[in-house]
Each structure stands twice: as C-alpha cells, then as structure tokens.
C-alpha cells in the first residue's frame, strides 16, 4: 500500500504562484511514476504533469511553460510549481503514483480568482 498526502493548495490571484507538495509513504520506491491530475467542477479528471523514475517529465499542453514538476526520491516527495496561474487552473489537484497499481491522494483545492 502507498499513501499520498498533498499540501499547498489555496486561493491565489490570477498571475500568482503556488507550490503543491505530495509526500508518499508505505511501499513506495523511486521506481514509481508520480504526477498530478486535476478535476475542475463538472469536468473529467485530467493529467497535469508526471515524472518518471528516471526524471523524464510530461505536461498537459495547457500548463507547458507555466508549471514545473519535480521529485525528491530521498524524501519520496513530488512537487508541482505553478506559475502564471489562470482562472481555468481552478480545480482539485490530486497526487498520483503508479508502478502497477495506481494510488491517489485525497486532493487539494486550488482556486485562482481575483
């Protein structure tokens, strides 16, 4: 079993920044792919960014150039630095980890509004 706990969400004005963190515990290892999904109200959950065990990253087109994903394998933690936030980034952000089975965090709300 793997447990994922997110932190760092909140309310921010358009153009602002937030940094999300996800601490993993349990049977986690650096071989897991880790990343972030988000789900806006009334919409399907979508992949935001992911990072492989080797550090290869992938981003949704909508966040390229604004968001940066990173991981610290020593701390079993993955981060999402979000800059130049837009109202359309408003969603619940979920941490995700997978090797064979997918694990999810409980989600953290990000609201971008003036």
XYZ file of C-alpha atoms in Angstrom:
114
model
C 0.000 0.000 0.000
C 1.048 3.543 -0.737
C -0.293 6.632 0.985
C -0.140 10.048 -0.666
C -0.728 13.306 1.190
C -0.967 16.589 -0.714
C -0.419 20.068 0.639
C -0.005 23.595 -0.676
C -3.347 24.365 -2.263
C -5.284 27.538 -1.650
C -6.648 30.753 -3.107
C -4.425 32.835 -5.369
C -4.979 35.756 -7.710
C -4.548 35.380 -11.470
C -0.873 35.584 -12.360
C 0.167 34.297 -8.967
C 2.058 31.163 -7.966
C 1.525 28.138 -5.777
C 3.638 25.117 -4.964
C 1.970 21.796 -4.317
C 3.723 19.005 -2.440
C 2.867 15.321 -2.215
C 4.518 13.162 0.406
C 4.391 9.428 -0.225
C 4.710 6.726 2.417
C 4.292 2.986 2.636
C 5.518 0.665 -0.102
C 6.734 3.498 -2.345
C 10.005 3.460 -4.199
C 11.772 5.554 -6.791
C 10.568 3.127 -9.476
C 7.076 4.588 -9.316
C 5.881 7.135 -11.853
C 4.457 10.082 -9.940
C 2.437 13.043 -11.011
C -0.528 15.341 -10.678
C -4.027 15.214 -12.062
C -6.746 17.807 -11.657
C -10.505 17.847 -11.815
C -12.496 21.009 -12.285
C -16.137 21.175 -11.325
C -18.261 19.357 -13.902
C -15.256 18.115 -15.861
C -13.298 14.890 -16.145
C -10.065 14.359 -14.275
C -7.089 15.219 -16.480
C -3.362 14.681 -16.311
C -1.430 17.840 -15.481
C 2.124 16.564 -15.266
C 4.070 13.416 -14.492
C 7.663 12.457 -13.831
C 9.182 9.041 -14.399
C 11.576 7.259 -12.112
C 14.357 8.478 -14.408
C 13.218 12.076 -14.229
C 11.504 12.309 -17.618
C 8.631 14.774 -17.459
C 5.416 15.201 -19.413
C 2.965 18.083 -19.254
C -0.500 18.868 -20.463
C -0.373 21.432 -23.266
C -2.415 23.833 -21.169
C 0.284 24.106 -18.480
C 3.504 23.862 -20.500
C 5.834 26.738 -19.721
C 3.934 27.631 -16.545
C 4.082 24.508 -14.359
C 7.135 22.506 -13.325
C 7.054 19.047 -11.787
C 9.953 17.667 -9.770
C 10.609 14.830 -7.374
C 12.907 14.158 -4.455
C 13.362 10.401 -4.268
C 15.189 10.623 -0.951
C 12.084 12.216 0.580
C 9.536 10.279 -1.527
C 8.016 13.618 -2.421
C 6.813 15.122 -5.682
C 6.262 18.833 -6.225
C 4.295 20.944 -8.655
C 5.408 24.544 -9.024
C 2.594 26.508 -10.635
C 3.321 29.963 -12.008
C 1.258 32.445 -14.011
C -1.904 30.857 -12.718
C -5.135 31.394 -14.607
C -8.773 31.100 -13.507
C -9.060 27.991 -15.683
C -6.454 26.304 -13.473
C -9.042 26.226 -10.685
C -9.594 22.595 -9.721
C -8.961 19.913 -7.148
C -5.427 18.667 -7.697
C -4.678 15.013 -6.997
C -1.323 13.411 -6.459
C -0.849 10.084 -8.280
C 1.716 7.320 -8.076
C 1.831 4.117 -10.085
C 4.060 1.206 -10.858
C 1.414 -1.474 -11.447
C -1.447 -0.292 -9.211
C -2.443 3.374 -9.208
C -2.602 5.255 -5.922
C -4.274 8.617 -5.324
C -4.108 11.323 -2.726
C -7.179 12.929 -1.227
C -6.845 16.064 -3.322
C -6.136 19.707 -2.594
C -8.207 22.636 -3.822
C -6.579 25.304 -5.973
C -8.689 28.368 -6.661
C -7.481 31.134 -8.963
C -9.666 34.180 -8.607
C -9.480 37.929 -8.069
